[in-house]
Coordinates of C-alpha atoms and ligand atoms in Angstrom, one line a residue:
M200 CA 4.3 9.7 -3.9
C201 CA 3.0 11.3 -7.0
G202 CA -0.6 10.8 -7.9
I203 CA -2.4 10.3 -11.2
V204 CA -6.1 10.7 -11.9
G205 CA -7.9 10.7 -15.3
Y206 CA -11.5 11.1 -16.4
N207 CA -13.2 10.4 -19.7
G208 CA -17.0 10.9 -19.6
R209 CA -19.7 13.4 -20.2
K210 CA -19.4 15.7 -17.2
D211 CA -17.0 18.7 -16.9
A212 CA -13.7 17.0 -16.2
L213 CA -12.0 19.8 -14.3
P214 CA -13.9 19.6 -11.0
I215 CA -13.7 15.9 -11.1
L216 CA -9.9 16.0 -11.6
I217 CA -9.4 18.5 -8.8
E218 CA -11.5 16.4 -6.4
G219 CA -9.6 13.3 -7.4
L220 CA -6.3 15.1 -6.8
K221 CA -7.5 16.1 -3.3
R222 CA -8.2 12.5 -2.5
L223 CA -4.7 11.6 -3.6
E224 CA -3.1 14.3 -1.5
Y225 CA -2.3 11.8 1.2
R226 CA 0.2 10.1 -1.0
G227 CA 2.5 13.2 -0.5
Y228 CA 3.2 15.9 -3.1
D229 CA 4.8 19.3 -3.6
S230 CA 3.0 20.5 -6.8
A231 CA 0.0 19.7 -8.9
G232 CA -1.4 20.2 -12.3
V233 CA -4.2 19.3 -14.7
V234 CA -4.9 19.1 -18.5
V235 CA -8.3 19.1 -20.1
I236 CA -8.9 18.5 -23.8
G237 CA -10.9 21.3 -25.4
Q238 CA -10.4 23.1 -28.7
Q239 CA -6.8 23.2 -27.4
L240 CA -5.2 21.5 -24.5
M241 CA -5.9 23.5 -21.4
V242 CA -2.9 23.0 -19.0
Q243 CA -2.5 24.6 -15.6
K244 CA 0.0 23.7 -12.9
A245 CA 1.4 25.1 -9.8
A246 CA 4.0 24.4 -7.1
G247 CA 2.5 24.0 -3.6
Q248 CA -0.9 22.9 -2.4
I249 CA -3.8 22.0 -4.7
S250 CA -5.5 25.2 -3.5
V251 CA -2.7 27.2 -5.2
L252 CA -3.6 25.4 -8.5
E253 CA -7.3 26.0 -7.9
G254 CA -6.7 29.7 -7.5
R255 CA -5.2 29.8 -11.0
L256 CA -7.8 27.8 -12.8
E257 CA -9.9 29.4 -15.4
D258 CA -13.0 27.8 -16.9
A259 CA -11.9 24.9 -19.1
P260 CA -14.8 23.2 -20.8
G261 CA -14.0 19.6 -21.7
T262 CA -15.0 16.2 -20.5
V263 CA -11.7 14.4 -20.8
G264 CA -8.6 15.2 -18.8
L265 CA -5.7 14.2 -16.5
G266 CA -4.5 15.4 -13.1
H267 CA -1.3 14.9 -11.3
T268 CA 0.3 15.5 -7.9
R269 CA 4.1 15.6 -8.1
W270 CA 6.7 14.6 -5.5
A271 CA 10.0 16.0 -6.8
T272 CA 12.8 13.6 -7.8
H273 CA 14.4 15.4 -10.8
G274 CA 14.3 19.2 -10.4
K275 CA 13.0 21.2 -7.5
P276 CA 9.2 21.8 -6.8
S277 CA 8.3 24.7 -9.1
D278 CA 5.5 25.7 -11.5
V279 CA 7.6 24.7 -14.5
N280 CA 8.7 21.3 -13.1
A281 CA 5.1 20.4 -12.2
H282 CA 3.2 18.0 -14.5
P283 CA 1.5 17.8 -17.1
F284 CA 4.2 18.4 -19.7
V285 CA 3.3 19.4 -23.2
D286 CA 5.4 18.8 -26.3
C287 CA 6.6 21.6 -28.6
T288 CA 3.4 21.7 -30.6
G289 CA 1.3 22.0 -27.4
D290 CA -1.0 19.3 -28.7
L291 CA 0.2 16.4 -26.6
A292 CA 0.4 16.3 -22.8
V293 CA 1.9 13.7 -20.4
I294 CA 1.7 13.0 -16.7
H295 CA 4.0 10.5 -15.1
N296 CA 4.9 8.8 -11.8
G297 CA 8.3 7.2 -11.6
I298 CA 11.7 7.8 -13.0
V299 CA 13.0 7.8 -16.6
E300 CA 16.5 6.6 -15.8
N301 CA 17.8 7.1 -19.3
Y302 CA 16.2 10.5 -19.7
Q303 CA 19.5 12.4 -20.3
A304 CA 20.4 10.2 -23.3
L305 CA 16.9 10.6 -24.7
K306 CA 16.9 14.3 -24.1
D307 CA 20.2 14.8 -25.8
E308 CA 18.9 13.0 -28.8
L309 CA 15.7 15.0 -28.9
L310 CA 17.5 18.3 -28.4
E311 CA 19.6 17.5 -31.4
K312 CA 16.4 17.0 -33.4
G313 CA 15.3 20.5 -32.4
H314 CA 13.0 19.8 -29.4
E315 CA 13.0 22.6 -26.9
F316 CA 12.9 21.7 -23.2
V317 CA 11.7 24.0 -20.5
S318 CA 12.0 22.0 -17.2
E319 CA 14.6 20.1 -15.3
T320 CA 12.5 17.0 -15.1
D321 CA 12.9 13.5 -16.6
T322 CA 9.2 13.4 -17.4
E323 CA 9.4 16.2 -20.0
T324 CA 11.5 13.9 -22.1
L325 CA 8.4 11.6 -22.5
A326 CA 6.3 14.4 -24.0
H327 CA 8.9 15.2 -26.6
L328 CA 9.6 11.5 -27.3
F329 CA 5.9 10.7 -27.9
E330 CA 5.6 13.8 -30.1
D331 CA 8.7 12.7 -32.1
L332 CA 7.1 9.3 -32.7
Y333 CA 3.6 10.5 -33.4
D334 CA 2.3 10.2 -36.9
G335 CA -1.5 10.3 -36.2
D336 CA -1.6 7.2 -34.1
L337 CA -1.3 8.2 -30.4
V338 CA -1.3 4.6 -29.0
A339 CA 1.4 3.5 -31.4
A340 CA 3.5 6.6 -30.4
V341 CA 3.2 5.8 -26.7
R342 CA 4.0 2.1 -27.2
A343 CA 7.1 3.0 -29.4
G344 CA 8.2 5.6 -26.9
L345 CA 7.9 3.4 -23.8
R346 CA 9.9 0.7 -25.5
R347 CA 12.8 3.1 -25.4
V348 CA 12.4 4.1 -21.7
E349 CA 14.5 2.6 -19.0
G350 CA 13.2 3.1 -15.5
N351 CA 9.7 2.9 -14.2
Y352 CA 6.4 4.7 -14.8
A353 CA 2.7 5.0 -14.5
V354 CA 1.9 7.4 -17.4
G355 CA -1.1 9.2 -18.8
V356 CA -1.2 10.8 -22.2
V357 CA -3.7 12.9 -24.1
H358 CA -3.7 14.5 -27.5
K359 CA -5.8 17.4 -28.9
D360 CA -6.6 15.4 -32.0
H361 CA -7.9 12.4 -30.0
P362 CA -10.5 14.2 -27.8
S363 CA -12.1 11.1 -26.4
T364 CA -9.0 9.1 -25.6
I365 CA -6.6 8.7 -22.7
V366 CA -3.6 6.4 -23.2
A367 CA -2.0 5.1 -20.0
A368 CA 0.7 2.5 -19.2
R369 CA 2.4 1.0 -16.2
K370 CA 5.8 -0.3 -15.2
E371 CA 6.4 -0.7 -11.5
N372 CA 4.2 2.2 -10.5
P373 CA 0.6 1.7 -9.5
L374 CA -2.3 2.3 -11.9
V375 CA -5.9 1.3 -11.6
V376 CA -8.8 1.7 -14.1
G377 CA -12.5 1.4 -13.9
T378 CA -15.8 2.1 -15.7
S379 CA -18.7 3.7 -13.9
P380 CA -22.3 2.5 -14.5
A381 CA -22.8 5.8 -16.5
G382 CA -20.1 4.7 -18.9
E383 CA -17.4 7.1 -17.6
T384 CA -13.9 5.6 -17.8
L385 CA -11.4 6.5 -15.1
L386 CA -7.9 5.9 -14.1
A387 CA -5.9 6.7 -10.9
S388 CA -2.9 5.7 -8.9
D389 CA -5.2 4.0 -6.4
V390 CA -8.8 3.5 -5.9
T391 CA -9.6 6.4 -3.5
P392 CA -10.4 9.0 -6.1
L393 CA -12.6 6.6 -8.0
L394 CA -14.8 5.4 -5.2
G395 CA -18.1 7.1 -5.8
F396 CA -17.9 6.3 -9.5
T397 CA -17.4 2.6 -9.1
N398 CA -16.2 -0.2 -6.8
E399 CA -15.1 -2.5 -9.7
F400 CA -11.5 -2.1 -10.8
Q401 CA -8.9 -3.5 -13.1
F402 CA -5.4 -3.3 -11.7
V403 CA -3.0 -2.5 -14.6
E404 CA 0.1 -4.6 -14.6
D405 CA 3.7 -4.1 -15.7
G406 CA 4.0 -3.8 -19.4
D407 CA 0.3 -3.0 -19.9
V408 CA -0.9 -0.2 -22.2
V409 CA -4.5 1.0 -21.6
V410 CA -6.7 2.9 -23.9
L411 CA -9.6 4.6 -22.1
G412 CA -12.3 5.6 -24.6
E413 CA -15.9 6.6 -24.3
G414 CA -17.2 3.7 -22.1
T415 CA -14.5 1.3 -23.2
I416 CA -11.2 0.2 -21.7
E417 CA -8.8 -1.8 -23.8
I418 CA -5.7 -3.3 -22.2
T419 CA -2.9 -4.6 -24.3
D420 CA 0.8 -5.3 -23.9
L421 CA 3.5 -3.1 -25.4
D422 CA 3.2 -5.0 -28.7
G423 CA -0.5 -4.4 -28.9
R424 CA -1.6 -8.0 -27.9
P425 CA -4.8 -8.0 -25.8
V426 CA -4.3 -8.9 -22.1
D427 CA -7.0 -9.9 -19.7
R428 CA -7.0 -8.2 -16.3
P429 CA -9.8 -9.4 -14.0
V430 CA -12.3 -7.0 -12.6
Q431 CA -11.9 -6.9 -8.8
T432 CA -14.3 -5.5 -6.3
V433 CA -13.0 -3.2 -3.6
D434 CA -15.7 -2.8 -0.9
W435 CA -14.5 0.6 0.4
S436 CA -16.9 3.4 0.4
V437 CA -16.4 7.1 -0.3
E438 CA -17.0 7.8 3.5
D439 CA -14.2 5.4 4.3
A440 CA -11.9 7.7 2.5
Q441 CA -13.2 10.9 4.1
R442 CA -12.5 12.5 7.5
G443 CA -15.9 12.0 8.9
G444 CA -15.9 14.8 11.4
F445 CA -12.4 14.2 12.7
E446 CA -9.9 17.1 12.5
H447 CA -7.3 14.9 10.8
F448 CA -7.3 11.5 9.0
M449 CA -4.7 10.3 11.5
L450 CA -7.0 10.9 14.4
K451 CA -9.9 9.2 12.6
E452 CA -7.7 6.3 11.7
I453 CA -6.4 5.9 15.3
F454 CA -10.0 5.8 16.5
E455 CA -11.0 3.3 13.8
Q456 CA -8.7 0.7 15.3
P457 CA -11.2 -1.3 17.4
Q458 CA -13.3 -1.8 14.2
A459 CA -10.3 -2.5 12.0
I460 CA -9.0 -5.1 14.4
L461 CA -12.4 -6.7 14.6
E462 CA -12.7 -6.9 10.8
S463 CA -9.1 -8.3 10.5
L464 CA -10.1 -11.1 12.9
M465 CA -13.5 -11.9 11.3
G466 CA -13.7 -15.3 9.6
R467 CA -10.2 -16.2 10.6
I468 CA -10.3 -17.2 14.2
T469 CA -11.8 -20.7 14.3
E470 CA -9.4 -23.7 14.1
E471 CA -10.6 -24.4 10.5
E472 CA -10.3 -20.8 9.4
L473 CA -6.9 -20.6 10.9
S474 CA -5.7 -23.7 9.1
N475 CA -6.6 -22.1 5.8
L476 CA -4.8 -18.8 6.4
V477 CA -1.2 -20.0 5.5
P478 CA -1.2 -22.3 2.5
V479 CA 2.5 -22.8 2.8
E480 CA 3.7 -26.3 3.9
D481 CA 7.0 -27.2 5.6
V482 CA 8.1 -23.8 6.9
D483 CA 11.0 -24.1 9.2
K484 CA 12.4 -20.6 9.0
V485 CA 10.9 -17.2 8.3
K486 CA 12.6 -14.0 7.1
I487 CA 10.5 -10.8 7.3
I488 CA 11.2 -7.9 5.0
A489 CA 9.6 -4.5 5.3
C490 CA 10.3 -0.8 5.7
G491 CA 9.4 1.9 8.3
T492 CA 6.5 1.1 10.5
S493 CA 5.9 -2.2 8.7
Y494 CA 9.5 -3.1 9.6
H495 CA 8.6 -2.5 13.3
A496 CA 5.6 -4.8 12.8
G497 CA 8.1 -7.3 11.4
L498 CA 10.3 -7.0 14.5
I499 CA 7.3 -7.8 16.7
G500 CA 6.5 -10.6 14.3
K501 CA 9.8 -12.2 15.1
Y502 CA 8.9 -12.5 18.8
I503 CA 5.4 -13.8 17.9
L504 CA 6.6 -16.4 15.4
E505 CA 9.3 -17.6 17.6
A506 CA 7.1 -17.8 20.7
L507 CA 4.0 -19.3 19.1
A508 CA 5.3 -21.3 16.1
G509 CA 8.8 -22.1 17.3
L510 CA 10.1 -20.7 14.0
D511 CA 13.6 -19.1 13.7
T512 CA 12.8 -15.7 12.4
T513 CA 15.0 -12.9 11.1
V514 CA 13.9 -9.4 10.1
E515 CA 15.6 -7.3 7.5
M516 CA 14.9 -3.9 6.1
A517 CA 13.7 -4.4 2.5
S518 CA 16.1 -1.8 1.2
E519 CA 19.1 -3.7 2.6
Y520 CA 17.9 -7.3 1.9
R521 CA 18.1 -6.7 -1.9
Y522 CA 21.8 -6.0 -1.7
S523 CA 22.9 -8.7 0.7
N524 CA 25.2 -11.4 -0.7
L525 CA 22.9 -14.3 0.0
A526 CA 22.9 -16.6 -3.1
R527 CA 20.1 -19.0 -2.0
E528 CA 17.2 -18.1 0.3
T529 CA 16.0 -21.0 2.4
A530 CA 13.5 -19.2 4.7
L531 CA 9.9 -18.4 3.9
V532 CA 10.1 -14.7 3.0
L533 CA 7.2 -12.7 4.5
A534 CA 6.9 -9.1 3.2
I535 CA 4.9 -6.6 5.2
T536 CA 3.7 -3.5 3.4
Q537 CA 0.4 -1.7 4.1
S538 CA 0.4 0.1 0.7
G539 CA 1.6 -2.9 -1.3
E540 CA 3.5 -0.3 -3.4
T541 CA 6.8 0.3 -1.5
I542 CA 9.3 -0.3 -4.2
D543 CA 12.1 -1.5 -1.9
T544 CA 9.7 -4.2 -0.5
I545 CA 8.5 -5.3 -3.9
S546 CA 12.1 -5.5 -5.2
A547 CA 13.1 -7.5 -2.2
V548 CA 10.3 -10.0 -2.8
R549 CA 11.5 -10.3 -6.4
E550 CA 15.0 -10.9 -5.2
A551 CA 13.8 -13.5 -2.7
K552 CA 12.0 -15.4 -5.5
R553 CA 15.1 -15.2 -7.6
R554 CA 17.0 -16.8 -4.7
G555 CA 14.6 -19.6 -4.9
T556 CA 12.1 -19.3 -2.1
T557 CA 8.4 -19.0 -1.5
T558 CA 7.1 -15.5 -0.6
M559 CA 4.1 -14.3 1.3
A560 CA 2.9 -10.8 1.9
I561 CA 0.8 -8.9 4.4
T562 CA -0.9 -5.9 2.8
N563 CA -3.9 -3.7 3.2
V564 CA -4.6 -2.9 -0.5
V565 CA -6.4 -5.3 -2.8
G566 CA -4.9 -5.3 -6.2
S567 CA -1.7 -3.5 -5.1
S568 CA 1.6 -4.4 -6.8
I569 CA 2.8 -6.7 -4.1
T570 CA -0.3 -8.9 -4.6
R571 CA 1.0 -9.8 -8.0
E572 CA 4.5 -10.4 -6.8
A573 CA 4.2 -12.6 -3.7
D574 CA 3.1 -16.2 -3.9
H575 CA 0.6 -15.9 -1.1
I576 CA -1.3 -12.9 0.4
V577 CA -2.8 -12.2 3.8
Y578 CA -4.9 -9.0 3.7
T579 CA -5.3 -6.7 6.7
R580 CA -8.7 -5.2 6.6
A581 CA -8.0 -1.7 7.9
G582 CA -9.9 0.2 5.2
P583 CA -8.2 3.1 3.4
E584 CA -5.4 4.8 5.4
I585 CA -5.0 8.4 4.3
G586 CA -2.7 9.9 7.0
V587 CA 0.9 9.4 6.1
A588 CA 1.6 8.1 9.6
A589 CA 0.7 4.4 9.6
T590 CA -1.6 3.6 12.5
K591 CA -4.5 1.2 11.9
T592 CA -2.6 -0.6 9.2
F593 CA 0.2 -1.2 11.8
T594 CA -2.2 -2.7 14.5
T595 CA -3.9 -4.8 11.8
Q596 CA -0.5 -6.0 10.6
L597 CA 0.1 -7.2 14.1
I598 CA -3.2 -9.0 14.1
A599 CA -2.2 -10.7 10.8
L600 CA 1.1 -11.8 12.3
Y601 CA -0.7 -13.3 15.4
L602 CA -3.0 -15.2 13.1
I603 CA -0.2 -16.5 10.9
A604 CA 1.8 -17.5 14.0
I605 CA -1.1 -19.3 15.6
S606 CA -2.0 -21.0 12.3
L607 CA 1.6 -22.3 11.9
G608 CA 1.8 -23.0 15.6
T609 CA -1.2 -25.3 15.6
R610 CA 0.1 -27.1 12.5
R611 CA 3.5 -27.5 14.1
R612 CA 1.9 -28.5 17.4
T613 CA 3.7 -25.7 19.3
V614 CA 0.3 -24.3 20.2
G615 CA -1.8 -26.8 22.1
A616 CA -5.6 -26.8 22.5
E617 CA -5.7 -24.9 25.8
Q618 CA -3.2 -22.3 24.6
L619 CA -5.2 -21.9 21.4
R620 CA -8.3 -21.2 23.4
V621 CA -6.5 -18.6 25.5
L622 CA -5.0 -16.9 22.5
R623 CA -8.3 -16.7 20.7
E624 CA -9.9 -15.3 23.7
G625 CA -7.1 -12.7 24.0
L626 CA -7.5 -11.7 20.4
R627 CA -11.3 -11.3 20.7
R628 CA -10.8 -8.9 23.7
L629 CA -8.4 -6.6 21.8
P630 CA -11.0 -4.3 20.1
S631 CA -12.6 -3.4 23.4
Q632 CA -9.2 -3.0 25.1
V633 CA -8.0 -0.7 22.4
Q634 CA -11.2 1.3 22.9
Q635 CA -10.2 1.6 26.6
V636 CA -6.9 3.2 25.6
L637 CA -8.7 5.6 23.3
N638 CA -10.9 6.6 26.2
S639 CA -7.7 7.9 28.0
K640 CA -7.1 10.5 25.3
N641 CA -7.4 13.5 27.8
L642 CA -4.7 12.1 30.0
I643 CA -2.5 11.5 27.0
K644 CA -3.2 15.1 25.8
G645 CA -1.8 16.2 29.2
V646 CA 1.4 14.3 28.7
A647 CA 1.7 15.8 25.2
E648 CA 1.4 19.2 26.8
T649 CA 4.5 18.5 28.8
I650 CA 6.7 17.1 25.9
H651 CA 5.5 19.3 23.0
D652 CA 8.2 21.9 23.5
R653 CA 11.1 19.5 24.1
R654 CA 13.9 19.0 21.6
D655 CA 14.6 15.3 22.2
V656 CA 12.5 12.5 23.5
Y657 CA 13.5 8.9 24.3
F658 CA 11.3 5.8 24.1
I659 CA 12.4 2.7 26.0
G660 CA 11.0 -0.8 26.1
R661 CA 12.3 -4.4 26.2
N662 CA 11.5 -7.7 24.6
I663 CA 8.3 -7.5 22.5
N664 CA 7.8 -3.9 23.4
Y665 CA 11.2 -2.8 22.3
P666 CA 10.0 -2.5 18.7
I667 CA 7.1 -0.5 20.1
A668 CA 9.6 2.0 21.5
L669 CA 11.0 2.3 18.0
E670 CA 7.6 2.8 16.6
G671 CA 6.7 5.4 19.2
A672 CA 9.8 7.3 18.3
L673 CA 9.2 7.0 14.6
K674 CA 5.6 8.3 15.0
L675 CA 6.7 11.3 17.1
K676 CA 9.6 12.4 14.8
E677 CA 7.5 11.8 11.7
I678 CA 4.6 14.1 12.6
S679 CA 5.9 16.5 15.3
Y680 CA 9.5 16.9 14.0
I681 CA 10.8 16.4 17.5
H682 CA 14.0 14.4 17.6
A683 CA 13.0 11.0 19.0
E684 CA 14.9 7.7 19.5
G685 CA 13.6 4.3 20.5
Y686 CA 16.0 2.2 22.6
P687 CA 16.0 -1.2 24.2
A688 CA 15.9 0.0 27.9
G689 CA 18.9 -2.2 28.8
E690 CA 21.1 -0.4 26.3
M691 CA 20.6 3.1 27.7
K692 CA 23.6 2.8 30.0
H693 CA 25.8 1.9 27.1
G694 CA 25.7 5.4 25.7
P695 CA 22.4 7.3 25.5
N696 CA 22.2 7.9 29.3
A697 CA 24.9 10.6 28.6
L698 CA 22.2 12.7 26.9
L699 CA 19.6 12.5 29.7
G700 CA 18.6 15.3 32.0
P701 CA 15.7 17.4 33.1
E702 CA 15.1 18.7 29.5
T703 CA 14.9 15.2 28.0
P704 CA 11.7 13.2 28.7
V705 CA 11.7 9.5 28.5
I706 CA 8.6 7.4 27.6
A707 CA 8.9 3.9 29.1
I708 CA 6.8 0.9 28.3
V709 CA 6.2 -1.5 31.2
V710 CA 3.7 -4.3 31.1
D711 CA 3.3 -7.5 33.2
D712 CA 5.8 -9.7 31.4
L713 CA 9.2 -11.4 32.1
V714 CA 11.1 -8.1 31.7
R715 CA 9.0 -6.0 34.0
P716 CA 11.5 -6.1 37.0
K717 CA 14.3 -5.1 34.6
M718 CA 12.2 -2.3 33.1
L719 CA 11.6 -0.9 36.6
S720 CA 15.4 -0.9 37.3
N721 CA 16.0 0.8 34.0
I722 CA 13.4 3.4 34.8
G723 CA 15.2 4.0 38.1
E724 CA 18.5 4.6 36.2
V725 CA 16.9 7.1 33.9
A726 CA 15.0 8.9 36.7
A727 CA 18.4 9.2 38.6
R728 CA 19.6 11.3 35.6
E729 CA 16.6 13.7 36.3
S730 CA 14.8 12.9 33.1
P731 CA 11.1 13.1 33.5
V732 CA 9.6 9.6 32.9
Y733 CA 6.2 9.0 31.5
A734 CA 5.2 5.3 31.4
V735 CA 2.7 3.4 29.4
G736 CA 1.8 0.7 31.9
L737 CA -1.0 -1.3 33.5
E738 CA -3.6 0.7 35.2
E739 CA -3.3 -1.2 38.5
D740 CA 0.5 -1.0 38.6
V741 CA 1.1 0.9 41.9
E742 CA 4.8 0.2 42.0
L743 CA 5.3 1.8 38.6
E744 CA 3.2 4.8 39.6
K745 CA 5.6 5.6 42.4
L746 CA 8.6 5.5 40.1
V747 CA 7.4 7.8 37.2
D748 CA 5.8 11.2 36.7
V749 CA 2.6 9.9 34.9
V750 CA 1.3 6.4 34.0
I751 CA -0.8 6.3 30.8
P752 CA -2.9 3.2 31.6
V753 CA -3.4 0.3 29.3
P754 CA -5.5 -2.7 30.1
R755 CA -3.9 -6.0 31.0
T756 CA -3.6 -8.4 28.0
N757 CA -1.7 -11.6 27.5
A758 CA 1.9 -10.1 27.3
I759 CA 2.2 -11.2 23.6
F760 CA -0.7 -8.9 22.7
S761 CA 0.5 -5.9 24.7
P762 CA 2.1 -4.1 21.7
V763 CA -1.4 -3.6 20.3
V764 CA -2.7 -1.6 23.3
V765 CA 0.6 0.2 24.0
V766 CA 1.1 1.5 20.5
V767 CA -2.3 3.1 20.5
A768 CA -1.4 5.2 23.5
L769 CA 1.9 6.3 21.7
Q770 CA 0.0 7.1 18.5
L771 CA -2.3 9.4 20.4
L772 CA 0.7 11.0 22.2
S773 CA 2.4 11.7 18.9
Y774 CA -0.8 13.1 17.4
Y775 CA -1.5 15.5 20.3
T776 CA 2.1 16.6 20.5
A777 CA 2.2 17.4 16.8
H778 CA -1.2 19.1 17.1
M779 CA 0.2 21.4 19.8
R780 CA 3.2 22.2 17.7
G781 CA 0.9 23.2 14.8
C782 CA 2.4 20.6 12.4
S783 CA 0.9 19.3 9.2
I784 CA -0.2 16.0 10.7
D785 CA -1.7 14.1 7.8
K786 CA 1.0 15.3 5.4
P787 CA 4.3 15.7 7.2
R788 CA 7.0 17.6 5.4
N789 CA 9.2 15.6 3.0
L790 CA 7.3 12.4 3.4
A791 CA 4.9 10.4 1.2
K792 CA 2.4 7.7 2.0
S793 CA 3.4 5.4 -0.8
V794 CA 7.2 5.3 -1.4
T795 CA 7.5 4.2 -5.0
V796 CA 11.1 5.3 -5.5
E797 CA 14.2 3.5 -4.1
Ligands
AGP106 C1 4.9 5.1 8.9 O1 4.2 6.0 9.6 C2 5.5 5.6 7.6 N1 4.6 6.4 6.9 C3 6.4 4.7 6.9 O2 7.5 4.3 7.7 C4 5.8 3.5 6.2 O3 5.5 2.5 7.2 C5 6.8 2.9 5.2 O4 7.1 3.8 4.2 C6 6.4 1.5 4.7 O5 5.2 1.7 3.9 P1 4.4 0.4 3.5 O6 3.9 -0.3 4.7 O7 3.3 0.9 2.6 O8 5.4 -0.5 2.7

C-alpha cells in the first residue's frame, strides 16, 4: 500500500527512482509520481501504471529525488491526486504514505491564510503546512509541521533551495534508510528497491526524523535530539526480488517453497535449538491474532498448539481483537504477519500489551514494524514475497507454528522423545513432499481448465484442513475474481448445499486422518447434488478416486503436516485458473501487499 523511494547521490536520480518504484509495485498502487531537484523541482505524476508515468517523463537532470506509488484513500486515483504534491511556490515537494486524520482542520486554516489547493487528498495539506512554516530551515519546518499532524505517515520532503537534502519521517508507516558503499543515501518503504545498493539498513522508528545528505544520514526525534538506530543486515539479494524467468512472482514464489521451508527449518530442529526458539516461560493459553492468509495460518496454529503442546488456543482477527471488551489479557498473544506492517495486527499487539500480556510475533521481514512492537520474534525465512497473494510466507508461517508448538510441547512434556523424533522426521521430509506436489502442475492445470469459467466454487475440508479450505477459497477469489467460499464439510448440509448443482464445482480435501470417513460421506452428499467434485487427496486413495471427478495427488504426511502439501496444490489451482482468465495475478485489483490502513 503506497510506496516511497528516495535517492541522494551522484547518478541521475530519475531512472533509479523509476526502477525503485517498479520494485515497490507489488505493494499495490493506482498512480505514481516522481520529483527530481534541478534548477527547479521537476515533478511528474500519473494515474495508472508506472509505464504511464514513464511515457510522460522528460529528461530531468538531477541527482536527488523522491518517487511514490499511491493507493487511494482520500480522493480517487487521478493525475492530480497522485504524489508528489508541491506547495504554492512550487519549491517544496512532499510524498506521503498514511493518513492525515486532521487534514480538514489544517486545510481550512491554510486556505484562510491564502494557500491554494488543487487536489482532494489529505497529503496536499502537508506541502502547504511545511511551506507555511518554512523560513529557510527545511528540517525545522518539517518537524514543526509534523507536530501538528494527527494520523500516521511515512513522509519524504525536498526543497529547491536544499538541493542535496531529503528530509523524511515516520509514524506508523514503514520507512527504511541506507548508505551505499559509494556514499549514496537512500530511503524506501521496504528494502526491495534498495537491494543492489546496500544490504545494510537502518529501520526508522515512530517519531524519527531523518536527514539524508551527501553520504550522511542523521536520525533525530521530533525535537531534534539524536536517536540511535542500529544498522541491520538483510541478506536478500536483488535476484531474490526478481522474477527469475517465471511469468509471475506468484508462480516463482509457489515454486520456491521447498527451499523456503528448508531454510525456515535450518538451525531450529535439534532439541537444543528448539528449546531456544520460544523464550517465554509459563505459557498456559495462547491467543493468535492475524489478518487474511496469516489468520488462516493462525487457525491451523490452534490445531497444532492444542495437539502438540496441550495449550488452549483461540484465534481472532486482529481487526476485531482491538475492539473487544476484554480488560485484561491472560493468554500469550501470538501475532502472525508476513509483512510485519499490517496496521490492524500491529495495533492489536499494542492493545494486548496494554491489557498486560506478553506478545510474540511470526513475521518474514527483518526490521518491520511488528519487530519493534512484539516482545519476542520468530522469523520465517521465505525471502521477499512480491506477489500480493501470500504463498511461501504462508507455508513458512505453518513451519514456524510447528516449531513453536514442538518447542512448547517438549518443555511441557506433551511431546515425548519418540513423538519428537517422528515430528522432526516429518518436518525434514516436507521440502521434498512439496516438490512432489509441484511436479503435478500439469494435472492441476487440467482442473483449472474445468473451473476457470465457473461463477462460484466451494472448498470443503474438516479439522486441520478446514482452514486450508478457507485459504483455497481466499486465494481463488483474490486472484481469479471467481466467487469462492471455504466451508467445514460438515456444515454444507446446514445451508450451502442449496447452492450446489452441475455449474458449481466443489474442491474437497481428504487426507488420511480421523475425519477421512466423514469427508467421504460429505463428498457423497455434494456429488448427489450433481456438483463436480475435485479432490486434493492421497495418491494411493482408490476409494476417493471412485467418488470424485479428479484427485490431485499429494504425498502422505503425518496428518498434522498435511496442510502444507495440500495448500500448495490449491495455490497452483488458483494460479492457473487466474492465468486462464487473464487476470492481473501479481497485482489483483483493489488489493495491496502491505495493508497499512485500518
Ligand atoms: C493473502 O493472499 C492476502 N494478500 C492477505 O490476506 C494477507 O495475508 C493479509 O493482508 C495479511 O497480511 P500480513 O501477513 O502481511 O499481515
